[in-house]
Amino acid sequence: MESGMAAMRLLLVLLPLVCVGAGCASRVSFPGPISVQPEAGETVYTYDVDGNGGADYWQYAGADGRKAAVAFPVADGVPGPRVTLGECGPDDCPQVIIALDGVPFRVVQDMYADGYFRLFYPPARVICCFPGMTDLALSRLFHAGRCRAYQAPYFDRQRGRLVGGNDAYLKATNSPWVSQVDYRCSFLWDILVYLNPRVVFEHELKGMFAKFRSAGAERVAGYSVGTAGLGTRGARPAIEKYLRRVDELCERLVHLHRGNVCITVTADHGHNLVENRNLPLKEMLAAGGYRLRDVLRGPQDVVAVAYGLVTYIELYTPDAMGVSRCLLEYDDVELALYPEPGAVVVRSRDGCARVRKLPGGYVYEVERGDPLKLLPIIAELRAAGAVSDGGVIAADALFEATVLHEYPDSLARVWEAFHELVEHPPDLVVNLRDGACYGSRFFHFMIRRMDSTHGSLNRINSTAFALTMRGELPPVMRSAELLPALERLGEQAAVLNDQAGACAAAPPEAASR
């Protein structure tokens, strides 16, 4: 209640100030082609970018549909030499990274198939951490270090109370990744993210365009929080609409930089694309004899973080096992996870297992059932030699085998959630089924309807995407692997450029030998 009232006071004080600037956002757009013609085994897109009625820009797509080159006029309506996209080295042109908040892979995959984002190679899957939260995922992606907690508020065991909240959020004290991006709109705009997300998003497009258009040969990154509100309020139709706007931004940047730019677009986590109701956690706990409180004074007391409306619950309790059994009685609760010495316990209503990390990989010790639904996959990996005699499953083999599983890379992500992800992990994490969420009642009252949200261990919540002009990415990666993969592609481009320059400088007879 206290955090809700603080949010209300903050909203009343700052909302008028933010709204004043909301009308200043102008639309960043790019025109459609005036003609699309097949020509010599490729497709030529012709544009009138300046709107004077004549052709002044050309794009050339190969048989795979990717726009591989562009050209600019040398005379009225006459294209000049082609510029091959994605071939400039990291020291020769801007390396733009656009990070969006909350985009499930399958939406981007479908849009790519429909002809969008064709400046890029096909999208790769990016598996985020668990829970799938922005601060956690982007801190991993940008290698920015650990966050304090899953969300801005958390239970400080030394003080014996919840700390953080709105002040911590606005000061980015739980967001080490913010220092790694060059554009992130003022946190004051976040007040409007779920009330008028379109205004925030258009403001961000304008801000990113201004930042990226002046970039030199450097890495420059931008982040959009407005997409979080758009997806939450409008689910898939809203996500598709704003992705089309992002595609326009990328087209505009490629034209502005005359093809000499490399752009990567990615997201922090997925989104579940279903309407979600806020669970009555207080009543659920009370039915099992527990008390939802702000402090822990007795064995039946439970503290929960009620902030963002997400598909998991983080709880602090001296009785993690008992609380997990209580909450697993409800159909909306899928899994309960809590640490014990040397392991993480994973419970479902009819199953219990322990996850351990050992040199070389992970161990999945099943007590009963199969809560993470891994036993058939582990049997296949054992037959392939990827499981040791001691039951240690090779981490990379398990990752590759579970990319399309209901819970991708679950052993690693479950272990990291309690041991490697944050400085202050909770005592218990409850994983919810899609359609249920938990968080601030004030937040839920303000937005009224949650058309989509995120956070849980399942595939659509956990699988984001990456698109790049640089080259073909691995088909699936962990969040932390994206930037190294881009660096490798950049190094390859630099080598190719050096070789091309050497060949161009060599005498004809030397080049032919």
XYZ file of C-alpha atoms in Angstrom:
513
model
C 0.000 0.000 0.000
C 2.806 2.425 0.921
C 4.576 1.936 -2.425
C 1.236 2.408 -4.225
C 0.605 5.717 -2.451
C 4.143 6.839 -3.216
C 3.553 6.035 -6.871
C 0.305 8.009 -6.803
C 2.036 11.052 -5.292
C 4.852 10.798 -7.837
C 2.355 10.544 -10.663
C 0.338 13.560 -9.527
C 3.458 15.711 -9.171
C 5.246 14.780 -12.379
C 2.562 13.795 -14.869
C 1.698 17.396 -15.877
C 5.374 18.148 -16.500
C 5.819 15.106 -18.719
C 2.577 15.708 -20.600
C 3.721 19.210 -21.529
C 6.607 17.710 -23.475
C 4.560 14.878 -24.942
C 3.257 16.982 -27.803
C 6.778 17.804 -28.972
C 7.445 14.343 -30.412
C 7.490 14.307 -34.225
C 7.120 11.166 -36.278
C 10.227 9.412 -37.606
C 9.107 7.679 -40.789
C 10.264 6.355 -44.142
C 8.250 6.165 -47.374
C 7.294 2.965 -49.107
C 8.796 2.146 -52.512
C 7.290 3.673 -55.646
C 8.068 0.471 -57.540
C 9.194 -3.089 -56.852
C 10.559 -4.901 -59.889
C 12.310 -8.237 -60.534
C 15.538 -7.722 -62.418
C 18.313 -10.205 -63.279
C 17.566 -12.608 -60.423
C 17.033 -9.962 -57.756
C 14.343 -7.529 -56.670
C 14.857 -3.795 -57.099
C 13.019 -1.400 -54.772
C 12.846 2.159 -56.060
C 12.066 5.108 -53.767
C 11.234 8.773 -53.964
C 12.611 9.735 -50.562
C 12.594 13.505 -51.005
C 9.034 13.452 -52.359
C 9.727 15.411 -55.556
C 8.217 12.761 -57.831
C 11.452 11.204 -59.099
C 13.467 8.104 -58.183
C 16.336 8.946 -55.834
C 17.142 5.750 -53.908
C 17.385 2.055 -54.813
C 17.599 -1.148 -52.800
C 18.589 -4.552 -54.177
C 17.340 -7.793 -52.631
C 18.705 -11.221 -53.464
C 16.835 -14.482 -53.876
C 16.583 -14.801 -50.088
C 14.673 -11.514 -49.899
C 17.352 -9.699 -47.908
C 18.203 -6.200 -49.080
C 21.908 -6.643 -49.661
C 22.836 -3.356 -51.352
C 21.642 0.214 -51.917
C 22.418 2.906 -54.454
C 22.060 6.666 -54.733
C 21.628 8.742 -57.877
C 24.498 10.019 -59.999
C 21.967 11.852 -62.189
C 18.201 12.319 -62.137
C 16.661 8.860 -61.843
C 20.000 7.122 -62.499
C 21.436 4.878 -59.731
C 25.129 5.132 -59.013
C 27.515 2.480 -57.641
C 26.049 0.016 -55.181
C 26.922 0.060 -51.506
C 26.896 -3.433 -50.022
C 25.158 -3.422 -46.646
C 26.835 -4.817 -43.554
C 30.347 -4.910 -44.974
C 31.839 -1.804 -43.382
C 34.105 -2.712 -40.482
C 33.516 -1.581 -36.881
C 36.134 1.145 -37.297
C 34.555 2.461 -40.491
C 30.898 3.147 -39.676
C 28.391 3.445 -36.808
C 27.478 0.202 -35.041
C 23.905 0.865 -33.917
C 22.165 -1.328 -31.329
C 18.444 -0.842 -30.670
C 17.146 -2.680 -27.589
C 13.377 -2.974 -27.245
C 11.456 -3.852 -24.114
C 9.444 -7.050 -24.414
C 9.251 -8.681 -27.864
C 8.633 -12.432 -28.288
C 10.694 -14.115 -30.984
C 7.773 -15.632 -32.843
C 6.270 -12.219 -33.651
C 9.505 -11.050 -35.283
C 9.903 -14.392 -37.051
C 6.424 -14.056 -38.578
C 6.973 -10.427 -39.570
C 10.279 -11.303 -41.223
C 8.490 -13.990 -43.222
C 5.970 -11.321 -44.273
C 8.730 -9.095 -45.663
C 9.598 -6.772 -42.798
C 13.127 -6.126 -41.494
C 14.676 -7.176 -44.802
C 17.700 -4.955 -44.245
C 18.715 -7.727 -41.837
C 19.716 -11.355 -41.900
C 17.023 -13.712 -40.523
C 16.230 -13.305 -36.814
C 18.043 -15.357 -34.189
C 16.520 -16.548 -30.942
C 17.883 -14.974 -27.762
C 17.186 -16.812 -24.498
C 17.099 -14.403 -21.579
C 17.681 -15.056 -17.897
C 15.020 -16.117 -15.408
C 13.081 -14.218 -14.261
C 12.719 -12.474 -17.616
C 13.012 -8.875 -16.415
C 14.508 -5.866 -18.194
C 17.212 -4.941 -15.684
C 18.378 -8.536 -15.386
C 18.319 -9.316 -19.097
C 19.944 -6.100 -20.335
C 22.603 -6.226 -17.646
C 23.475 -9.644 -19.026
C 23.291 -8.492 -22.639
C 25.543 -5.463 -22.079
C 27.816 -7.283 -19.584
C 27.115 -4.577 -17.013
C 27.390 -6.680 -13.850
C 24.868 -7.923 -11.319
C 21.720 -6.088 -10.401
C 20.839 -5.618 -6.751
C 17.604 -7.579 -7.098
C 15.034 -8.807 -9.588
C 13.105 -5.519 -9.332
C 13.752 -2.069 -7.862
C 12.242 -2.996 -4.448
C 13.613 -5.954 -2.494
C 13.728 -7.233 1.065
C 16.855 -6.126 2.911
C 17.554 -8.868 5.416
C 19.833 -6.695 7.527
C 17.240 -3.949 7.855
C 14.386 -6.422 8.029
C 12.181 -4.569 5.564
C 11.516 -3.805 1.903
C 13.800 -1.152 0.434
C 14.092 0.447 -2.977
C 10.983 1.064 -5.023
C 10.118 4.168 -7.045
C 13.131 6.175 -5.923
C 15.516 3.342 -6.771
C 13.797 2.865 -10.130
C 14.031 6.529 -11.105
C 17.685 6.685 -10.056
C 18.474 3.442 -11.937
C 20.183 1.958 -8.894
C 19.033 -1.496 -10.004
C 19.927 -0.853 -13.650
C 23.695 -1.096 -14.225
C 23.067 -1.557 -17.957
C 21.865 2.050 -18.318
C 25.484 3.253 -18.249
C 26.142 1.114 -21.336
C 23.505 2.730 -23.567
C 23.748 6.112 -25.259
C 20.042 6.813 -25.451
C 17.471 6.054 -22.796
C 14.688 8.615 -22.415
C 14.403 10.408 -19.095
C 12.945 8.169 -16.414
C 10.229 10.799 -15.956
C 8.736 9.572 -19.221
C 8.233 6.160 -17.599
C 5.275 7.665 -15.755
C 3.425 7.632 -19.082
C 4.663 4.226 -20.275
C 1.491 2.348 -19.345
C -0.918 5.306 -19.548
C -0.011 6.651 -22.984
C 2.745 4.396 -24.340
C 2.385 5.607 -27.924
C 3.488 9.122 -26.950
C 6.505 7.725 -25.093
C 7.476 5.474 -27.977
C 7.290 8.226 -30.596
C 9.358 10.459 -28.307
C 11.947 7.675 -28.070
C 12.068 7.147 -31.840
C 12.800 10.829 -32.274
C 15.486 10.717 -29.582
C 17.162 7.603 -30.980
C 17.111 8.995 -34.501
C 18.816 12.178 -33.318
C 21.468 10.148 -31.487
C 22.093 7.662 -34.299
C 22.128 10.132 -37.184
C 25.163 11.934 -35.764
C 27.080 8.776 -34.789
C 30.551 8.218 -36.185
C 32.596 5.039 -36.348
C 31.556 3.821 -32.909
C 29.108 1.577 -31.108
C 26.004 3.510 -30.151
C 23.091 1.882 -28.333
C 19.549 2.959 -27.594
C 16.711 1.486 -25.544
C 12.943 1.863 -25.780
C 10.778 1.444 -22.681
C 7.673 2.604 -24.556
C 7.402 -0.758 -26.266
C 6.768 -2.312 -22.841
C 3.612 -0.277 -22.404
C 2.451 -0.824 -25.964
C 2.771 -4.606 -25.675
C 1.167 -4.669 -22.240
C -1.821 -2.605 -23.376
C -2.240 -4.066 -26.874
C -0.569 -7.515 -27.068
C 0.416 -8.787 -30.520
C -1.331 -6.174 -32.706
C 0.400 -3.360 -30.807
C 3.766 -5.135 -30.925
C 3.495 -5.640 -34.682
C 2.552 -1.993 -35.150
C 5.514 -0.608 -33.220
C 7.895 -3.072 -34.882
C 6.858 -1.652 -38.242
C 7.845 1.761 -36.887
C 11.223 0.391 -35.798
C 11.679 -1.024 -39.302
C 11.022 2.468 -40.681
C 13.611 3.933 -38.315
C 16.205 1.452 -39.552
C 15.363 2.236 -43.183
C 15.747 5.938 -42.468
C 19.137 5.428 -40.815
C 20.493 3.317 -43.675
C 19.431 5.977 -46.169
C 20.821 8.802 -44.043
C 24.216 7.096 -43.654
C 24.221 6.148 -47.351
C 24.439 2.461 -46.516
C 27.500 2.876 -44.288
C 25.968 1.771 -41.014
C 25.455 -1.568 -39.274
C 22.287 -1.913 -37.214
C 21.298 -4.593 -34.714
C 17.818 -4.771 -33.191
C 17.134 -6.960 -30.166
C 14.892 -7.282 -27.108
C 15.406 -7.997 -23.443
C 12.792 -10.738 -23.000
C 9.627 -12.155 -24.515
C 5.966 -11.415 -23.805
C 3.153 -13.915 -23.307
C 0.499 -12.269 -25.559
C -2.455 -13.244 -23.357
C -4.620 -11.272 -20.960
C -3.361 -11.656 -17.376
C -5.237 -11.172 -14.104
C -3.571 -10.056 -10.879
C -3.641 -12.861 -8.313
C -5.037 -12.310 -4.791
C -1.846 -13.469 -3.091
C -2.883 -12.331 0.383
C -5.972 -14.516 0.312
C -4.101 -17.444 -1.239
C -1.522 -17.383 1.539
C -4.127 -16.898 4.254
C -5.900 -20.077 3.142
C -2.692 -21.940 3.995
C -2.180 -20.215 7.339
C 0.363 -17.612 6.187
C 0.313 -13.831 6.582
C 1.340 -11.407 3.846
C 3.211 -8.636 5.672
C 5.849 -5.944 5.215
C 8.219 -7.487 7.777
C 9.176 -10.987 8.896
C 8.469 -11.518 12.586
C 7.198 -15.075 12.769
C 7.410 -18.377 10.875
C 4.077 -17.754 9.136
C 4.995 -14.288 7.840
C 5.636 -13.769 4.120
C 6.907 -10.668 2.327
C 6.255 -10.352 -1.405
C 7.506 -7.797 -3.905
C 4.417 -6.224 -5.489
C 5.786 -3.881 -8.154
C 5.634 -4.724 -11.857
C 2.759 -6.981 -12.927
C 4.718 -10.049 -14.012
C 4.309 -13.798 -14.412
C 6.261 -14.822 -11.350
C 6.246 -13.921 -7.647
C 9.315 -13.287 -5.516
C 8.812 -14.064 -1.843
C 10.769 -13.796 1.393
C 9.887 -16.325 4.054
C 11.492 -18.532 6.709
C 9.369 -21.436 5.395
C 9.958 -21.657 1.648
C 8.923 -25.313 1.487
C 5.653 -24.725 3.319
C 4.732 -21.623 1.312
C 5.514 -23.435 -1.925
C 3.194 -26.299 -0.975
C 0.481 -23.801 -0.071
C 0.668 -21.925 -3.387
C 1.021 -25.024 -5.566
C -2.541 -25.902 -4.582
C -3.672 -23.214 -7.028
C -3.937 -23.932 -10.758
C -2.335 -20.592 -11.663
C 0.874 -21.634 -9.918
C 3.042 -23.828 -12.110
C 6.346 -24.178 -10.267
C 7.902 -23.151 -6.959
C 11.670 -22.761 -6.658
C 13.864 -22.149 -3.630
C 17.516 -22.623 -2.708
C 18.990 -25.059 -0.244
C 22.702 -25.723 0.386
C 24.302 -26.746 -2.899
C 21.041 -26.946 -4.818
C 17.858 -25.285 -6.023
C 14.654 -27.173 -5.283
C 12.033 -27.146 -8.037
C 8.495 -28.239 -7.118
C 5.349 -28.732 -9.132
C 2.078 -30.037 -7.762
C 3.105 -33.629 -8.496
C 6.879 -33.386 -8.771
C 10.060 -32.417 -6.965
C 13.644 -32.197 -8.214
C 16.942 -30.565 -7.324
C 19.233 -28.630 -9.632
C 22.966 -28.617 -8.917
C 25.838 -26.980 -10.746
C 29.082 -28.930 -11.005
C 32.197 -28.511 -13.146
C 31.189 -29.175 -16.734
C 27.453 -28.742 -16.389
C 24.347 -29.361 -14.320
C 22.719 -32.218 -12.445
C 18.965 -32.792 -12.375
C 18.102 -35.000 -9.400
C 14.484 -36.117 -9.514
C 12.805 -37.046 -6.266
C 9.418 -37.642 -7.862
C 7.727 -36.742 -11.117
C 9.561 -34.454 -13.545
C 8.725 -30.816 -12.738
C 10.924 -29.345 -15.493
C 9.892 -32.043 -18.030
C 13.511 -32.851 -18.846
C 13.831 -36.615 -18.377
C 13.204 -37.575 -22.049
C 15.721 -34.978 -23.245
C 18.313 -36.073 -20.688
C 17.880 -39.680 -21.844
C 18.654 -38.605 -25.420
C 21.672 -36.600 -24.282
C 22.951 -39.555 -22.273
C 22.713 -41.747 -25.365
C 24.667 -39.089 -27.266
C 27.422 -39.047 -24.634
C 26.567 -35.603 -23.249
C 25.856 -36.877 -19.707
C 28.670 -38.153 -17.498
C 28.527 -41.279 -15.367
C 27.918 -38.991 -12.418
C 24.870 -37.467 -14.085
C 26.469 -34.143 -15.052
C 24.775 -32.818 -18.191
C 27.005 -30.759 -20.478
C 25.718 -27.174 -20.292
C 25.999 -26.332 -23.997
C 24.447 -29.614 -25.090
C 21.527 -29.071 -22.739
C 21.097 -25.510 -23.989
C 20.929 -26.623 -27.617
C 18.562 -29.493 -26.798
C 16.081 -27.281 -24.937
C 15.847 -24.196 -27.153
C 12.331 -25.158 -28.249
C 11.450 -26.876 -24.990
C 8.654 -25.566 -22.779
C 11.362 -24.268 -20.419
C 14.466 -23.314 -22.446
C 17.846 -23.835 -20.756
C 16.008 -24.326 -17.485
C 18.743 -25.841 -15.307
C 21.225 -23.036 -15.956
C 18.623 -20.292 -15.602
C 17.119 -21.707 -12.417
C 20.551 -22.039 -10.822
C 21.612 -18.534 -11.854
C 18.397 -17.019 -10.499
C 19.479 -17.796 -6.935
C 23.276 -17.903 -7.175
C 24.601 -15.669 -9.953
C 22.008 -13.205 -11.178
C 21.522 -10.679 -8.359
C 23.043 -9.600 -5.054
C 19.823 -10.115 -3.083
C 17.897 -13.164 -4.340
C 14.553 -14.017 -2.708
C 13.838 -17.070 -0.578
C 11.206 -18.396 -2.979
C 10.188 -17.794 -6.591
C 6.778 -18.887 -7.805
C 6.441 -19.389 -11.554
C 2.929 -18.608 -12.812
C 1.020 -19.943 -15.776
C 0.281 -17.507 -18.581
C -2.954 -15.737 -17.808
C -1.960 -15.009 -14.217
C 0.368 -12.321 -12.911
C 1.251 -10.620 -9.658
C 2.270 -7.102 -8.757
C 1.095 -3.699 -7.677
C -2.669 -3.345 -7.263
C -2.255 0.370 -7.889
C -0.505 -0.396 -11.172
C -3.279 -2.792 -12.157
C -5.947 -0.225 -11.234
C -4.260 2.434 -13.385
C -3.970 0.360 -16.563
C -7.120 -1.713 -15.938
C -6.230 -4.532 -18.334
C -3.026 -6.501 -18.879
C -3.110 -7.775 -22.463
C 0.392 -9.223 -22.205
C 3.260 -9.437 -19.729
C 6.406 -11.426 -18.998
C 8.790 -12.908 -16.443
C 8.183 -16.654 -16.247
C 10.370 -19.593 -17.194
C 8.382 -20.691 -20.234
C 9.411 -20.291 -23.843
C 7.398 -17.288 -25.021
C 8.340 -15.278 -21.917
C 11.987 -16.289 -22.239
C 12.699 -16.078 -25.969
C 13.508 -12.693 -27.457
C 15.208 -12.025 -30.805
C 18.181 -10.430 -32.507
C 18.373 -9.024 -36.040
C 21.594 -7.691 -37.493
C 22.899 -6.359 -40.785
C 26.399 -7.549 -39.919
C 25.998 -11.195 -40.944
C 24.358 -14.439 -39.939
C 24.152 -14.867 -36.191
C 24.032 -18.274 -34.511
C 20.382 -19.425 -34.680
C 20.088 -19.287 -30.900
C 22.105 -17.556 -28.182
C 21.986 -16.615 -24.548
C 21.628 -12.873 -23.934
C 25.260 -12.556 -22.873
C 26.427 -14.114 -26.141
C 24.956 -11.510 -28.508
C 27.617 -8.778 -28.256
C 30.525 -11.253 -28.578
C 28.810 -12.719 -31.656
C 28.517 -9.230 -33.174
C 32.172 -8.570 -32.415
C 33.188 -11.743 -34.236
C 31.145 -10.713 -37.268
C 32.749 -7.269 -37.121
C 36.220 -8.783 -37.038
C 35.370 -10.903 -40.065
C 34.132 -7.817 -41.913
C 37.331 -5.953 -41.062
C 39.467 -8.813 -42.419
C 37.429 -8.947 -45.621
C 37.762 -5.180 -46.027
C 41.518 -5.375 -45.528
C 41.764 -8.150 -48.100
C 39.615 -6.224 -50.556
C 41.785 -3.148 -50.084
C 44.950 -5.155 -50.620
C 43.583 -6.668 -53.813
C 42.497 -3.257 -55.088
C 45.964 -1.823 -54.402
C 47.864 -4.716 -55.976
C 49.021 -4.555 -59.627
C 46.790 -6.629 -61.950
C 49.465 -9.240 -62.477
C 49.954 -9.642 -58.716
C 46.229 -9.924 -58.048
C 45.881 -12.675 -60.653
C 48.609 -14.882 -59.237
